[in-house]
Amino acid sequence: MTDLVLNILSLGTKPLYEKQMRFHYIITEFRSKLSRIEEGSLTIADIDEFYTDLDNFDFSFVLFTEYYQKYIGNLNRFKPNTEDENPDVTFLLIAIAEDPWKPTDLFGVFMYHIRYKYKLTSRFFIARQKKHNLKKLNTPEVTIKEESKFDSSKKWTRIPLRQDQCKPGCGCSK
């Protein structure tokens, strides 16, 4: 009986899951094309196709539409000029790189929202993260005392400064 209920629920959520994962597949495919940029496999048509896929992404029945819209808006800021023969994609490489703070897969986005966006659950995660970071900062490290090369018993060497090098208007007291 429970298997039947789970099968029915999974059939109902499958279209939502596939739509969410379509965004992740668009991003990962372009990441793989960008990783092979030295081989010359990235063309201007690939960049244009990537941006048209992002702009034509359908947000109906998507759970985190605001997150995906901000992500797409950020990527649109770094759109290289495709009129050039060799467009500069350095900023796009940085923006599209895989990062735990800007996930693209469905589970990562869901966990990001639970940890940082929803007020009810974010308090616990942020407090735990602060506590963990404070422990890292306040760990007592064993400092090795190195003897300095400076010896206070030695006499100081006095270097005379030439007085005739001063020019009028230099700002000194003369």
PDB file of C-alpha atoms in Angstrom:
ATOM      1  CA  MET A   1       0.000   0.000   0.000  1.00  0.00           C
ATOM      2  CA  THR A   2       2.766   2.425   0.907  1.00  0.00           C
ATOM      3  CA  ASP A   3       4.624   1.598  -2.314  1.00  0.00           C
ATOM      4  CA  LEU A   4       1.532   2.519  -4.296  1.00  0.00           C
ATOM      5  CA  VAL A   5       1.201   5.859  -2.496  1.00  0.00           C
ATOM      6  CA  LEU A   6       4.899   6.648  -3.006  1.00  0.00           C
ATOM      7  CA  ASN A   7       4.665   5.736  -6.687  1.00  0.00           C
ATOM      8  CA  ILE A   8       1.692   8.057  -7.153  1.00  0.00           C
ATOM      9  CA  LEU A   9       3.485  10.879  -5.322  1.00  0.00           C
ATOM     10  CA  SER A  10       6.638  10.385  -7.346  1.00  0.00           C
ATOM     11  CA  LEU A  11       4.662  10.501 -10.588  1.00  0.00           C
ATOM     12  CA  GLY A  12       3.145  13.786  -9.487  1.00  0.00           C
ATOM     13  CA  THR A  13       6.491  15.332  -8.587  1.00  0.00           C
ATOM     14  CA  LYS A  14       8.429  14.005 -11.580  1.00  0.00           C
ATOM     15  CA  PRO A  15       7.472  16.880 -13.934  1.00  0.00           C
ATOM     16  CA  LEU A  16       8.481  19.410 -11.278  1.00  0.00           C
ATOM     17  CA  TYR A  17      11.755  17.624 -10.699  1.00  0.00           C
ATOM     18  CA  GLU A  18      12.537  17.392 -14.422  1.00  0.00           C
ATOM     19  CA  LYS A  19      11.793  21.074 -14.962  1.00  0.00           C
ATOM     20  CA  GLN A  20      14.049  22.064 -12.074  1.00  0.00           C
ATOM     21  CA  MET A  21      16.827  19.786 -13.316  1.00  0.00           C
ATOM     22  CA  ARG A  22      16.595  21.222 -16.848  1.00  0.00           C
ATOM     23  CA  PHE A  23      18.165  24.435 -15.537  1.00  0.00           C
ATOM     24  CA  HIS A  24      20.975  22.446 -13.932  1.00  0.00           C
ATOM     25  CA  TYR A  25      21.598  20.538 -17.175  1.00  0.00           C
ATOM     26  CA  ILE A  26      21.824  23.787 -19.177  1.00  0.00           C
ATOM     27  CA  ILE A  27      24.429  25.140 -16.768  1.00  0.00           C
ATOM     28  CA  THR A  28      26.486  21.932 -16.520  1.00  0.00           C
ATOM     29  CA  GLU A  29      26.579  21.430 -20.286  1.00  0.00           C
ATOM     30  CA  PHE A  30      27.922  24.937 -20.756  1.00  0.00           C
ATOM     31  CA  ARG A  31      30.427  24.427 -17.919  1.00  0.00           C
ATOM     32  CA  SER A  32      31.781  21.385 -19.730  1.00  0.00           C
ATOM     33  CA  LYS A  33      32.049  23.385 -22.984  1.00  0.00           C
ATOM     34  CA  LEU A  34      33.884  26.160 -21.135  1.00  0.00           C
ATOM     35  CA  SER A  35      36.287  23.651 -19.604  1.00  0.00           C
ATOM     36  CA  ARG A  36      37.291  22.561 -23.114  1.00  0.00           C
ATOM     37  CA  ILE A  37      37.916  26.126 -24.290  1.00  0.00           C
ATOM     38  CA  GLU A  38      41.642  25.452 -24.872  1.00  0.00           C
ATOM     39  CA  GLU A  39      40.767  22.758 -27.391  1.00  0.00           C
ATOM     40  CA  GLY A  40      38.794  25.287 -29.394  1.00  0.00           C
ATOM     41  CA  SER A  41      35.468  23.539 -29.010  1.00  0.00           C
ATOM     42  CA  LEU A  42      33.630  26.681 -27.788  1.00  0.00           C
ATOM     43  CA  THR A  43      32.135  28.781 -30.551  1.00  0.00           C
ATOM     44  CA  ILE A  44      30.152  31.993 -30.607  1.00  0.00           C
ATOM     45  CA  ALA A  45      27.077  29.968 -31.575  1.00  0.00           C
ATOM     46  CA  ASP A  46      27.465  27.925 -28.369  1.00  0.00           C
ATOM     47  CA  ILE A  47      27.503  31.091 -26.268  1.00  0.00           C
ATOM     48  CA  ASP A  48      24.447  32.476 -28.066  1.00  0.00           C
ATOM     49  CA  GLU A  49      22.631  29.155 -27.693  1.00  0.00           C
ATOM     50  CA  PHE A  50      23.406  29.072 -23.968  1.00  0.00           C
ATOM     51  CA  TYR A  51      22.011  32.561 -23.415  1.00  0.00           C
ATOM     52  CA  THR A  52      18.896  31.900 -25.502  1.00  0.00           C
ATOM     53  CA  ASP A  53      18.272  28.717 -23.469  1.00  0.00           C
ATOM     54  CA  LEU A  54      18.591  30.738 -20.265  1.00  0.00           C
ATOM     55  CA  ASP A  55      16.329  33.515 -21.529  1.00  0.00           C
ATOM     56  CA  ASN A  56      13.720  31.008 -22.739  1.00  0.00           C
ATOM     57  CA  PHE A  57      13.709  29.042 -19.475  1.00  0.00           C
ATOM     58  CA  ASP A  58      10.081  28.484 -18.452  1.00  0.00           C
ATOM     59  CA  PHE A  59       9.432  29.459 -14.834  1.00  0.00           C
ATOM     60  CA  SER A  60       5.933  28.014 -14.589  1.00  0.00           C
ATOM     61  CA  PHE A  61       5.692  25.345 -11.880  1.00  0.00           C
ATOM     62  CA  VAL A  62       9.251  25.970 -10.692  1.00  0.00           C
ATOM     63  CA  LEU A  63       9.722  26.049  -6.921  1.00  0.00           C
ATOM     64  CA  PHE A  64      12.476  28.658  -6.575  1.00  0.00           C
ATOM     65  CA  THR A  65      11.715  31.079  -9.394  1.00  0.00           C
ATOM     66  CA  GLU A  66      13.236  34.125  -7.679  1.00  0.00           C
ATOM     67  CA  TYR A  67      16.532  32.294  -7.114  1.00  0.00           C
ATOM     68  CA  TYR A  68      16.736  31.149 -10.731  1.00  0.00           C
ATOM     69  CA  GLN A  69      15.819  34.600 -12.062  1.00  0.00           C
ATOM     70  CA  LYS A  70      18.596  36.195  -9.987  1.00  0.00           C
ATOM     71  CA  TYR A  71      21.047  33.543 -11.160  1.00  0.00           C
ATOM     72  CA  ILE A  72      20.130  34.167 -14.800  1.00  0.00           C
ATOM     73  CA  GLY A  73      20.298  37.932 -14.264  1.00  0.00           C
ATOM     74  CA  ASN A  74      23.794  37.558 -12.838  1.00  0.00           C
ATOM     75  CA  LEU A  75      24.894  35.450 -15.808  1.00  0.00           C
ATOM     76  CA  ASN A  76      23.405  38.000 -18.225  1.00  0.00           C
ATOM     77  CA  ARG A  77      25.633  40.665 -16.666  1.00  0.00           C
ATOM     78  CA  PHE A  78      28.687  38.698 -17.765  1.00  0.00           C
ATOM     79  CA  LYS A  79      27.528  37.991 -21.301  1.00  0.00           C
ATOM     80  CA  PRO A  80      30.564  38.368 -23.563  1.00  0.00           C
ATOM     81  CA  ASN A  81      30.471  40.449 -26.701  1.00  0.00           C
ATOM     82  CA  THR A  82      29.760  37.889 -29.438  1.00  0.00           C
ATOM     83  CA  GLU A  83      30.561  40.305 -32.254  1.00  0.00           C
ATOM     84  CA  ASP A  84      34.271  39.678 -31.669  1.00  0.00           C
ATOM     85  CA  GLU A  85      35.951  36.688 -33.212  1.00  0.00           C
ATOM     86  CA  ASN A  86      37.397  35.593 -29.840  1.00  0.00           C
ATOM     87  CA  PRO A  87      35.081  36.793 -27.053  1.00  0.00           C
ATOM     88  CA  ASP A  88      36.516  37.196 -23.556  1.00  0.00           C
ATOM     89  CA  VAL A  89      34.838  34.619 -21.313  1.00  0.00           C
ATOM     90  CA  THR A  90      36.967  35.011 -18.175  1.00  0.00           C
ATOM     91  CA  PHE A  91      34.233  36.626 -16.119  1.00  0.00           C
ATOM     92  CA  LEU A  92      31.729  34.086 -17.400  1.00  0.00           C
ATOM     93  CA  LEU A  93      34.063  31.283 -16.266  1.00  0.00           C
ATOM     94  CA  ILE A  94      34.089  32.743 -12.766  1.00  0.00           C
ATOM     95  CA  ALA A  95      30.325  33.366 -12.696  1.00  0.00           C
ATOM     96  CA  ILE A  96      29.375  29.898 -13.903  1.00  0.00           C
ATOM     97  CA  ALA A  97      31.909  27.988 -11.788  1.00  0.00           C
ATOM     98  CA  GLU A  98      30.522  25.400  -9.410  1.00  0.00           C
ATOM     99  CA  ASP A  99      30.187  26.931  -5.973  1.00  0.00           C
ATOM    100  CA  PRO A 100      28.450  25.752  -2.771  1.00  0.00           C
ATOM    101  CA  TRP A 101      27.101  29.283  -2.240  1.00  0.00           C
ATOM    102  CA  LYS A 102      25.313  29.331  -5.602  1.00  0.00           C
ATOM    103  CA  PRO A 103      24.141  25.779  -6.343  1.00  0.00           C
ATOM    104  CA  THR A 104      22.247  24.831  -9.480  1.00  0.00           C
ATOM    105  CA  ASP A 105      21.057  21.299  -8.782  1.00  0.00           C
ATOM    106  CA  LEU A 106      17.656  20.863  -7.172  1.00  0.00           C
ATOM    107  CA  PHE A 107      18.817  19.392  -3.870  1.00  0.00           C
ATOM    108  CA  GLY A 108      21.533  22.039  -3.469  1.00  0.00           C
ATOM    109  CA  VAL A 109      19.085  24.892  -4.100  1.00  0.00           C
ATOM    110  CA  PHE A 110      16.598  23.337  -1.675  1.00  0.00           C
ATOM    111  CA  MET A 111      19.244  23.038   1.045  1.00  0.00           C
ATOM    112  CA  TYR A 112      20.438  26.592   0.338  1.00  0.00           C
ATOM    113  CA  HIS A 113      16.913  27.905   0.913  1.00  0.00           C
ATOM    114  CA  ILE A 114      16.477  25.887   4.088  1.00  0.00           C
ATOM    115  CA  ARG A 115      19.838  27.002   5.468  1.00  0.00           C
ATOM    116  CA  TYR A 116      19.821  30.675   4.565  1.00  0.00           C
ATOM    117  CA  LYS A 117      16.483  31.920   3.222  1.00  0.00           C
ATOM    118  CA  TYR A 118      13.705  30.521   5.419  1.00  0.00           C
ATOM    119  CA  LYS A 119      13.678  32.417   8.718  1.00  0.00           C
ATOM    120  CA  LEU A 120      12.363  29.499  10.746  1.00  0.00           C
ATOM    121  CA  THR A 121      15.235  27.162   9.895  1.00  0.00           C
ATOM    122  CA  SER A 122      18.009  29.588   8.974  1.00  0.00           C
ATOM    123  CA  ARG A 123      18.542  30.757  12.573  1.00  0.00           C
ATOM    124  CA  PHE A 124      19.809  27.342  13.639  1.00  0.00           C
ATOM    125  CA  PHE A 125      22.124  26.844  10.663  1.00  0.00           C
ATOM    126  CA  ILE A 126      23.579  30.347  10.831  1.00  0.00           C
ATOM    127  CA  ALA A 127      24.110  30.126  14.607  1.00  0.00           C
ATOM    128  CA  ARG A 128      25.850  26.778  14.181  1.00  0.00           C
ATOM    129  CA  GLN A 129      28.004  28.160  11.386  1.00  0.00           C
ATOM    130  CA  LYS A 130      28.966  31.214  13.466  1.00  0.00           C
ATOM    131  CA  LYS A 131      29.898  28.996  16.396  1.00  0.00           C
ATOM    132  CA  HIS A 132      31.993  26.778  14.147  1.00  0.00           C
ATOM    133  CA  ASN A 133      33.776  29.782  12.607  1.00  0.00           C
ATOM    134  CA  LEU A 134      34.442  31.278  16.047  1.00  0.00           C
ATOM    135  CA  LYS A 135      36.050  28.025  17.128  1.00  0.00           C
ATOM    136  CA  LYS A 136      38.276  28.184  14.073  1.00  0.00           C
ATOM    137  CA  LEU A 137      39.275  31.770  14.812  1.00  0.00           C
ATOM    138  CA  ASN A 138      39.917  31.295  18.513  1.00  0.00           C
ATOM    139  CA  THR A 139      41.979  28.135  18.404  1.00  0.00           C
ATOM    140  CA  PRO A 140      45.191  28.610  20.338  1.00  0.00           C
ATOM    141  CA  GLU A 141      48.050  27.963  17.987  1.00  0.00           C
ATOM    142  CA  VAL A 142      51.455  27.085  19.231  1.00  0.00           C
ATOM    143  CA  THR A 143      53.651  29.960  18.246  1.00  0.00           C
ATOM    144  CA  ILE A 144      57.265  29.200  17.720  1.00  0.00           C
ATOM    145  CA  LYS A 145      59.455  31.914  19.097  1.00  0.00           C
ATOM    146  CA  GLU A 146      62.186  32.653  16.684  1.00  0.00           C
ATOM    147  CA  GLU A 147      65.225  34.503  17.816  1.00  0.00           C
ATOM    148  CA  SER A 148      65.619  37.705  15.957  1.00  0.00           C
ATOM    149  CA  LYS A 149      68.876  38.720  14.392  1.00  0.00           C
ATOM    150  CA  PHE A 150      68.763  42.034  16.192  1.00  0.00           C
ATOM    151  CA  ASP A 151      71.197  42.332  19.065  1.00  0.00           C
ATOM    152  CA  SER A 152      70.661  45.282  21.404  1.00  0.00           C
ATOM    153  CA  SER A 153      74.206  45.137  22.742  1.00  0.00           C
ATOM    154  CA  LYS A 154      75.687  46.201  19.436  1.00  0.00           C
ATOM    155  CA  LYS A 155      76.313  49.864  18.849  1.00  0.00           C
ATOM    156  CA  TRP A 156      74.155  51.698  16.407  1.00  0.00           C
ATOM    157  CA  THR A 157      75.819  52.878  13.267  1.00  0.00           C
ATOM    158  CA  ARG A 158      75.198  56.510  12.617  1.00  0.00           C
ATOM    159  CA  ILE A 159      74.858  57.558   8.990  1.00  0.00           C
ATOM    160  CA  PRO A 160      75.410  61.262   8.366  1.00  0.00           C
ATOM    161  CA  LEU A 161      72.939  63.046   6.121  1.00  0.00           C
ATOM    162  CA  ARG A 162      74.267  65.651   3.767  1.00  0.00           C
ATOM    163  CA  GLN A 163      72.887  69.068   4.543  1.00  0.00           C
ATOM    164  CA  ASP A 164      73.638  70.680   1.191  1.00  0.00           C
ATOM    165  CA  GLN A 165      71.101  68.548  -0.724  1.00  0.00           C
ATOM    166  CA  CYS A 166      68.156  70.544   0.594  1.00  0.00           C
ATOM    167  CA  LYS A 167      66.484  72.670  -2.076  1.00  0.00           C
ATOM    168  CA  PRO A 168      64.254  75.683  -1.514  1.00  0.00           C
ATOM    169  CA  GLY A 169      60.568  74.738  -1.254  1.00  0.00           C
ATOM    170  CA  CYS A 170      61.194  71.105  -0.322  1.00  0.00           C
ATOM    171  CA  GLY A 171      59.203  71.410   2.882  1.00  0.00           C
ATOM    172  CA  CYS A 172      61.919  70.843   5.432  1.00  0.00           C
ATOM    173  CA  SER A 173      62.566  73.135   8.379  1.00  0.00           C
ATOM    174  CA  LYS A 174      65.436  75.077   6.722  1.00  0.00           C
TER     175      LYS A 174
END
